[in-house]
């Protein structure tokens, strides 16, 4: 594959969250962290999705495939809408952004239903990432992210888009994943194992989808 890949971590996660993915990636790549997404929120940080998308766009030096996970899917979609000439494909991993299910009680219940399926082996890599970003930063970023209407935004996309979720991901239910894919005129796939952290548990499979997107763009 010839297109560079830009990966944006999910809420609270850092660049190391993509380590199990990029170890299988035979392409130039960059992981872009943001306030609430691998970095602590500082005074004056603009957490609006469109503003975070501008930060991602500033890092794009060539047409690229963008990868988002969970709440950062909204950011890469906003980047594609703002800079369509630089975003040639999207991989949305377990996207959130359903404003019809964005209340805190609903999100908390879905998170719990997903978390019970995650392996205890994920605790050691997750704890330092969440600690570095900080729970207050995560809460502030999520308060903004949960109000972004991904369905309304994604219907305006013009690049190849693939939505991937895992079987036990309640934060991204199958009907929601399919709706997002349909609105983007893309594809929805459900992996048979895992929950909401496929970046840590299904890295090699995610690379297959990145290559699939690059292949569509290259006409393969």
PDB file of C-alpha atoms in Angstrom:
ATOM      1  CA  UNK A   1       0.000   0.000   0.000  1.00  0.00           C
ATOM      2  CA  UNK A   2       1.284   3.476  -0.840  1.00  0.00           C
ATOM      3  CA  UNK A   3      -0.953   5.828   1.144  1.00  0.00           C
ATOM      4  CA  UNK A   4       0.367   6.979   4.526  1.00  0.00           C
ATOM      5  CA  UNK A   5      -1.823   6.188   7.516  1.00  0.00           C
ATOM      6  CA  UNK A   6      -2.760   8.600  10.311  1.00  0.00           C
ATOM      7  CA  UNK A   7      -4.203   7.073  13.487  1.00  0.00           C
ATOM      8  CA  UNK A   8      -6.038   9.020  16.199  1.00  0.00           C
ATOM      9  CA  UNK A   9      -6.389   7.265  19.596  1.00  0.00           C
ATOM     10  CA  UNK A  10      -9.715   6.849  21.333  1.00  0.00           C
ATOM     11  CA  UNK A  11     -10.772   8.863  24.359  1.00  0.00           C
ATOM     12  CA  UNK A  12      -8.102   8.702  27.062  1.00  0.00           C
ATOM     13  CA  UNK A  13      -5.819   6.472  25.047  1.00  0.00           C
ATOM     14  CA  UNK A  14      -2.322   7.296  23.832  1.00  0.00           C
ATOM     15  CA  UNK A  15      -0.198   6.428  20.855  1.00  0.00           C
ATOM     16  CA  UNK A  16       0.700   3.054  22.388  1.00  0.00           C
ATOM     17  CA  UNK A  17      -2.907   1.935  22.019  1.00  0.00           C
ATOM     18  CA  UNK A  18      -2.185   1.385  18.334  1.00  0.00           C
ATOM     19  CA  UNK A  19       1.003  -0.624  18.928  1.00  0.00           C
ATOM     20  CA  UNK A  20      -0.678  -4.014  18.252  1.00  0.00           C
ATOM     21  CA  UNK A  21      -1.981  -2.567  14.979  1.00  0.00           C
ATOM     22  CA  UNK A  22       1.031  -0.749  13.565  1.00  0.00           C
ATOM     23  CA  UNK A  23       3.328  -3.710  14.176  1.00  0.00           C
ATOM     24  CA  UNK A  24       1.514  -5.324  11.237  1.00  0.00           C
ATOM     25  CA  UNK A  25       1.389  -2.178   9.106  1.00  0.00           C
ATOM     26  CA  UNK A  26       3.743  -1.992   6.129  1.00  0.00           C
ATOM     27  CA  UNK A  27       3.157   1.685   5.401  1.00  0.00           C
ATOM     28  CA  UNK A  28       4.285   5.081   6.610  1.00  0.00           C
ATOM     29  CA  UNK A  29       2.188   6.037   9.617  1.00  0.00           C
ATOM     30  CA  UNK A  30       1.772   8.624  12.342  1.00  0.00           C
ATOM     31  CA  UNK A  31      -0.256   8.516  15.545  1.00  0.00           C
ATOM     32  CA  UNK A  32      -1.746  11.917  16.393  1.00  0.00           C
ATOM     33  CA  UNK A  33      -2.684  12.507  20.031  1.00  0.00           C
ATOM     34  CA  UNK A  34      -5.006  15.342  21.054  1.00  0.00           C
ATOM     35  CA  UNK A  35      -6.392  16.941  24.222  1.00  0.00           C
ATOM     36  CA  UNK A  36      -8.505  14.243  25.863  1.00  0.00           C
ATOM     37  CA  UNK A  37      -7.140  11.679  23.423  1.00  0.00           C
ATOM     38  CA  UNK A  38      -3.716  10.923  24.839  1.00  0.00           C
ATOM     39  CA  UNK A  39      -3.000  14.428  26.156  1.00  0.00           C
ATOM     40  CA  UNK A  40      -4.246  16.331  29.191  1.00  0.00           C
ATOM     41  CA  UNK A  41      -6.661  19.133  28.445  1.00  0.00           C
ATOM     42  CA  UNK A  42      -4.995  22.482  29.079  1.00  0.00           C
ATOM     43  CA  UNK A  43      -6.570  25.827  29.795  1.00  0.00           C
ATOM     44  CA  UNK A  44      -7.724  27.337  26.525  1.00  0.00           C
ATOM     45  CA  UNK A  45      -7.913  24.051  24.604  1.00  0.00           C
ATOM     46  CA  UNK A  46     -10.815  24.051  22.151  1.00  0.00           C
ATOM     47  CA  UNK A  47     -12.380  20.598  22.431  1.00  0.00           C
ATOM     48  CA  UNK A  48     -14.968  21.020  19.711  1.00  0.00           C
ATOM     49  CA  UNK A  49     -14.765  18.161  17.237  1.00  0.00           C
ATOM     50  CA  UNK A  50     -14.143  20.497  14.321  1.00  0.00           C
ATOM     51  CA  UNK A  51     -11.278  22.205  16.175  1.00  0.00           C
ATOM     52  CA  UNK A  52      -9.618  18.897  17.033  1.00  0.00           C
ATOM     53  CA  UNK A  53     -10.069  17.894  13.404  1.00  0.00           C
ATOM     54  CA  UNK A  54      -8.129  20.988  12.361  1.00  0.00           C
ATOM     55  CA  UNK A  55      -5.260  19.828  14.556  1.00  0.00           C
ATOM     56  CA  UNK A  56      -5.267  16.500  12.727  1.00  0.00           C
ATOM     57  CA  UNK A  57      -5.481  18.219   9.341  1.00  0.00           C
ATOM     58  CA  UNK A  58      -2.399  20.283  10.170  1.00  0.00           C
ATOM     59  CA  UNK A  59      -0.427  17.051  10.474  1.00  0.00           C
ATOM     60  CA  UNK A  60      -1.425  15.769   7.029  1.00  0.00           C
ATOM     61  CA  UNK A  61       1.418  16.315   4.595  1.00  0.00           C
ATOM     62  CA  UNK A  62       0.030  14.043   1.882  1.00  0.00           C
ATOM     63  CA  UNK A  63      -3.229  12.259   0.975  1.00  0.00           C
ATOM     64  CA  UNK A  64      -3.758   9.679   3.715  1.00  0.00           C
ATOM     65  CA  UNK A  65      -5.974   6.989   5.197  1.00  0.00           C
ATOM     66  CA  UNK A  66      -7.304   8.124   8.585  1.00  0.00           C
ATOM     67  CA  UNK A  67      -8.099   5.720  11.411  1.00  0.00           C
ATOM     68  CA  UNK A  68     -10.265   6.611  14.399  1.00  0.00           C
ATOM     69  CA  UNK A  69     -11.290   4.605  17.438  1.00  0.00           C
ATOM     70  CA  UNK A  70     -14.440   5.159  19.497  1.00  0.00           C
ATOM     71  CA  UNK A  71     -14.976   8.912  20.038  1.00  0.00           C
ATOM     72  CA  UNK A  72     -12.050   9.844  17.794  1.00  0.00           C
ATOM     73  CA  UNK A  73     -14.015   8.457  14.837  1.00  0.00           C
ATOM     74  CA  UNK A  74     -15.934  11.712  14.990  1.00  0.00           C
ATOM     75  CA  UNK A  75     -12.679  13.656  14.718  1.00  0.00           C
ATOM     76  CA  UNK A  76     -11.416  11.824  11.642  1.00  0.00           C
ATOM     77  CA  UNK A  77     -14.816  12.202   9.962  1.00  0.00           C
ATOM     78  CA  UNK A  78     -14.704  15.946  10.639  1.00  0.00           C
ATOM     79  CA  UNK A  79     -11.171  16.013   9.224  1.00  0.00           C
ATOM     80  CA  UNK A  80     -12.333  14.293   6.046  1.00  0.00           C
ATOM     81  CA  UNK A  81     -15.146  16.807   5.638  1.00  0.00           C
ATOM     82  CA  UNK A  82     -12.820  19.760   6.184  1.00  0.00           C
ATOM     83  CA  UNK A  83      -9.951  18.488   3.993  1.00  0.00           C
ATOM     84  CA  UNK A  84     -11.411  16.010   1.480  1.00  0.00           C
ATOM     85  CA  UNK A  85      -8.413  16.413  -0.799  1.00  0.00           C
ATOM     86  CA  UNK A  86      -6.144  15.011   1.907  1.00  0.00           C
ATOM     87  CA  UNK A  87      -8.317  12.199   3.291  1.00  0.00           C
ATOM     88  CA  UNK A  88      -8.624   9.332   0.839  1.00  0.00           C
ATOM     89  CA  UNK A  89     -10.227   6.764   3.133  1.00  0.00           C
ATOM     90  CA  UNK A  90     -11.467   6.185   6.675  1.00  0.00           C
ATOM     91  CA  UNK A  91     -11.400   3.236   9.048  1.00  0.00           C
ATOM     92  CA  UNK A  92     -13.834   3.801  11.913  1.00  0.00           C
ATOM     93  CA  UNK A  93     -13.226   1.361  14.765  1.00  0.00           C
ATOM     94  CA  UNK A  94     -16.116   0.982  17.213  1.00  0.00           C
ATOM     95  CA  UNK A  95     -17.470   4.469  16.454  1.00  0.00           C
ATOM     96  CA  UNK A  96     -19.584   6.267  19.026  1.00  0.00           C
ATOM     97  CA  UNK A  97     -21.482   9.450  18.176  1.00  0.00           C
ATOM     98  CA  UNK A  98     -25.108   8.347  18.255  1.00  0.00           C
ATOM     99  CA  UNK A  99     -26.821  11.449  19.676  1.00  0.00           C
ATOM    100  CA  UNK A 100     -29.973   9.394  20.254  1.00  0.00           C
ATOM    101  CA  UNK A 101     -28.042   7.350  22.848  1.00  0.00           C
ATOM    102  CA  UNK A 102     -25.646   9.982  24.172  1.00  0.00           C
ATOM    103  CA  UNK A 103     -26.970  10.495  27.718  1.00  0.00           C
ATOM    104  CA  UNK A 104     -24.504   9.744  30.476  1.00  0.00           C
ATOM    105  CA  UNK A 105     -26.617   6.901  31.983  1.00  0.00           C
ATOM    106  CA  UNK A 106     -26.894   5.201  28.594  1.00  0.00           C
ATOM    107  CA  UNK A 107     -23.198   5.587  27.860  1.00  0.00           C
ATOM    108  CA  UNK A 108     -22.258   4.261  31.306  1.00  0.00           C
ATOM    109  CA  UNK A 109     -24.517   1.221  30.944  1.00  0.00           C
ATOM    110  CA  UNK A 110     -23.124   0.433  27.501  1.00  0.00           C
ATOM    111  CA  UNK A 111     -19.563   0.850  28.740  1.00  0.00           C
ATOM    112  CA  UNK A 112     -20.176  -1.619  31.572  1.00  0.00           C
ATOM    113  CA  UNK A 113     -21.742  -4.179  29.214  1.00  0.00           C
ATOM    114  CA  UNK A 114     -18.668  -3.907  26.985  1.00  0.00           C
ATOM    115  CA  UNK A 115     -16.104  -3.881  29.782  1.00  0.00           C
ATOM    116  CA  UNK A 116     -17.213  -7.225  31.227  1.00  0.00           C
ATOM    117  CA  UNK A 117     -16.107  -8.852  27.975  1.00  0.00           C
ATOM    118  CA  UNK A 118     -12.642  -7.288  27.948  1.00  0.00           C
ATOM    119  CA  UNK A 119      -9.663  -9.381  29.000  1.00  0.00           C
ATOM    120  CA  UNK A 120      -8.041  -8.563  32.375  1.00  0.00           C
ATOM    121  CA  UNK A 121      -4.784  -8.493  30.394  1.00  0.00           C
ATOM    122  CA  UNK A 122      -5.852  -5.092  29.025  1.00  0.00           C
ATOM    123  CA  UNK A 123      -5.693  -3.442  32.457  1.00  0.00           C
ATOM    124  CA  UNK A 124      -1.876  -2.975  32.561  1.00  0.00           C
ATOM    125  CA  UNK A 125      -1.663  -1.172  29.185  1.00  0.00           C
ATOM    126  CA  UNK A 126      -4.824   0.879  29.756  1.00  0.00           C
ATOM    127  CA  UNK A 127      -4.186   2.239  33.260  1.00  0.00           C
ATOM    128  CA  UNK A 128      -1.063   4.323  32.430  1.00  0.00           C
ATOM    129  CA  UNK A 129      -2.708   5.741  29.314  1.00  0.00           C
ATOM    130  CA  UNK A 130      -5.807   6.842  31.209  1.00  0.00           C
ATOM    131  CA  UNK A 131      -3.646   8.202  34.038  1.00  0.00           C
ATOM    132  CA  UNK A 132      -1.574  10.267  31.629  1.00  0.00           C
ATOM    133  CA  UNK A 133      -4.615  11.788  29.946  1.00  0.00           C
ATOM    134  CA  UNK A 134      -6.448  12.213  33.255  1.00  0.00           C
ATOM    135  CA  UNK A 135     -10.039  11.435  34.168  1.00  0.00           C
ATOM    136  CA  UNK A 136     -11.046  15.100  34.268  1.00  0.00           C
ATOM    137  CA  UNK A 137      -9.631  15.651  30.783  1.00  0.00           C
ATOM    138  CA  UNK A 138     -11.447  12.560  29.545  1.00  0.00           C
ATOM    139  CA  UNK A 139     -14.740  13.727  31.053  1.00  0.00           C
ATOM    140  CA  UNK A 140     -14.402  17.186  29.511  1.00  0.00           C
ATOM    141  CA  UNK A 141     -13.594  15.755  26.090  1.00  0.00           C
ATOM    142  CA  UNK A 142     -16.445  13.263  26.286  1.00  0.00           C
ATOM    143  CA  UNK A 143     -18.921  15.955  27.291  1.00  0.00           C
ATOM    144  CA  UNK A 144     -18.201  17.634  23.955  1.00  0.00           C
ATOM    145  CA  UNK A 145     -17.896  14.469  21.878  1.00  0.00           C
ATOM    146  CA  UNK A 146     -21.237  13.034  22.971  1.00  0.00           C
ATOM    147  CA  UNK A 147     -23.036  16.025  21.454  1.00  0.00           C
ATOM    148  CA  UNK A 148     -21.511  15.601  17.989  1.00  0.00           C
ATOM    149  CA  UNK A 149     -24.014  14.079  15.554  1.00  0.00           C
ATOM    150  CA  UNK A 150     -21.895  11.569  13.663  1.00  0.00           C
ATOM    151  CA  UNK A 151     -24.814  10.326  11.567  1.00  0.00           C
ATOM    152  CA  UNK A 152     -25.543  13.807  10.225  1.00  0.00           C
ATOM    153  CA  UNK A 153     -21.886  14.484   9.481  1.00  0.00           C
ATOM    154  CA  UNK A 154     -20.959  11.193   7.886  1.00  0.00           C
ATOM    155  CA  UNK A 155     -23.694  11.372   5.270  1.00  0.00           C
ATOM    156  CA  UNK A 156     -21.612  14.084   3.575  1.00  0.00           C
ATOM    157  CA  UNK A 157     -18.498  11.938   3.182  1.00  0.00           C
ATOM    158  CA  UNK A 158     -17.113  11.203  -0.257  1.00  0.00           C
ATOM    159  CA  UNK A 159     -14.215   8.841   0.552  1.00  0.00           C
ATOM    160  CA  UNK A 160     -14.154   5.043   0.999  1.00  0.00           C
ATOM    161  CA  UNK A 161     -15.227   4.220   4.548  1.00  0.00           C
ATOM    162  CA  UNK A 162     -15.144   0.991   6.541  1.00  0.00           C
ATOM    163  CA  UNK A 163     -16.742   0.559   9.963  1.00  0.00           C
ATOM    164  CA  UNK A 164     -15.394  -2.235  12.180  1.00  0.00           C
ATOM    165  CA  UNK A 165     -16.722  -3.341  15.548  1.00  0.00           C
ATOM    166  CA  UNK A 166     -16.293  -6.407  17.747  1.00  0.00           C
ATOM    167  CA  UNK A 167     -19.014  -8.858  18.680  1.00  0.00           C
ATOM    168  CA  UNK A 168     -19.325  -7.748  22.315  1.00  0.00           C
ATOM    169  CA  UNK A 169     -19.060  -3.990  21.769  1.00  0.00           C
ATOM    170  CA  UNK A 170     -22.156  -2.437  23.334  1.00  0.00           C
ATOM    171  CA  UNK A 171     -20.853   1.115  22.852  1.00  0.00           C
ATOM    172  CA  UNK A 172     -21.062   0.485  19.121  1.00  0.00           C
ATOM    173  CA  UNK A 173     -24.043  -1.864  18.632  1.00  0.00           C
ATOM    174  CA  UNK A 174     -24.414  -3.650  15.289  1.00  0.00           C
ATOM    175  CA  UNK A 175     -27.394  -1.565  14.172  1.00  0.00           C
ATOM    176  CA  UNK A 176     -25.487   1.653  14.824  1.00  0.00           C
ATOM    177  CA  UNK A 177     -22.375   0.421  13.002  1.00  0.00           C
ATOM    178  CA  UNK A 178     -24.495  -0.560  10.010  1.00  0.00           C
ATOM    179  CA  UNK A 179     -26.273   2.801  10.027  1.00  0.00           C
ATOM    180  CA  UNK A 180     -22.965   4.669  10.014  1.00  0.00           C
ATOM    181  CA  UNK A 181     -21.669   2.537   7.155  1.00  0.00           C
ATOM    182  CA  UNK A 182     -24.851   2.942   5.133  1.00  0.00           C
ATOM    183  CA  UNK A 183     -24.834   6.720   5.525  1.00  0.00           C
ATOM    184  CA  UNK A 184     -21.226   6.776   4.343  1.00  0.00           C
ATOM    185  CA  UNK A 185     -21.990   4.367   1.470  1.00  0.00           C
ATOM    186  CA  UNK A 186     -19.359   2.127   3.002  1.00  0.00           C
ATOM    187  CA  UNK A 187     -19.006  -1.271   4.659  1.00  0.00           C
ATOM    188  CA  UNK A 188     -19.724  -2.543   8.170  1.00  0.00           C
ATOM    189  CA  UNK A 189     -17.929  -5.539   9.643  1.00  0.00           C
ATOM    190  CA  UNK A 190     -18.187  -7.303  12.992  1.00  0.00           C
ATOM    191  CA  UNK A 191     -15.180  -9.229  14.271  1.00  0.00           C
ATOM    192  CA  UNK A 192     -16.095 -12.469  16.077  1.00  0.00           C
ATOM    193  CA  UNK A 193     -14.019 -11.735  19.183  1.00  0.00           C
ATOM    194  CA  UNK A 194     -13.401  -8.740  21.409  1.00  0.00           C
ATOM    195  CA  UNK A 195     -15.413  -5.791  22.714  1.00  0.00           C
ATOM    196  CA  UNK A 196     -14.593  -2.063  22.547  1.00  0.00           C
ATOM    197  CA  UNK A 197     -10.787  -2.294  22.395  1.00  0.00           C
ATOM    198  CA  UNK A 198      -9.958  -3.996  19.087  1.00  0.00           C
ATOM    199  CA  UNK A 199      -6.953  -1.683  18.710  1.00  0.00           C
ATOM    200  CA  UNK A 200      -5.424  -3.731  21.530  1.00  0.00           C
ATOM    201  CA  UNK A 201      -6.956  -7.122  20.796  1.00  0.00           C
ATOM    202  CA  UNK A 202      -7.425  -7.357  17.012  1.00  0.00           C
ATOM    203  CA  UNK A 203      -4.526  -5.404  15.548  1.00  0.00           C
ATOM    204  CA  UNK A 204      -3.692  -7.660  12.600  1.00  0.00           C
ATOM    205  CA  UNK A 205      -7.331  -7.774  11.517  1.00  0.00           C
ATOM    206  CA  UNK A 206      -7.571  -3.984  11.578  1.00  0.00           C
ATOM    207  CA  UNK A 207      -4.565  -3.719   9.271  1.00  0.00           C
ATOM    208  CA  UNK A 208      -6.409  -5.928   6.791  1.00  0.00           C
ATOM    209  CA  UNK A 209      -9.156  -3.310   6.644  1.00  0.00           C
ATOM    210  CA  UNK A 210      -6.676  -0.441   6.304  1.00  0.00           C
ATOM    211  CA  UNK A 211      -5.183  -2.224   3.310  1.00  0.00           C
ATOM    212  CA  UNK A 212      -8.680  -2.801   1.941  1.00  0.00           C
ATOM    213  CA  UNK A 213      -9.407   0.935   2.055  1.00  0.00           C
ATOM    214  CA  UNK A 214      -6.104   1.767   0.381  1.00  0.00           C
ATOM    215  CA  UNK A 215      -6.887  -0.827  -2.279  1.00  0.00           C
ATOM    216  CA  UNK A 216     -10.262   0.763  -3.038  1.00  0.00           C
ATOM    217  CA  UNK A 217      -8.607   4.150  -3.441  1.00  0.00           C
ATOM    218  CA  UNK A 218      -5.932   2.704  -5.722  1.00  0.00           C
ATOM    219  CA  UNK A 219      -8.548   0.909  -7.801  1.00  0.00           C
ATOM    220  CA  UNK A 220      -7.380  -2.574  -6.846  1.00  0.00           C
TER     221      UNK A 220
END
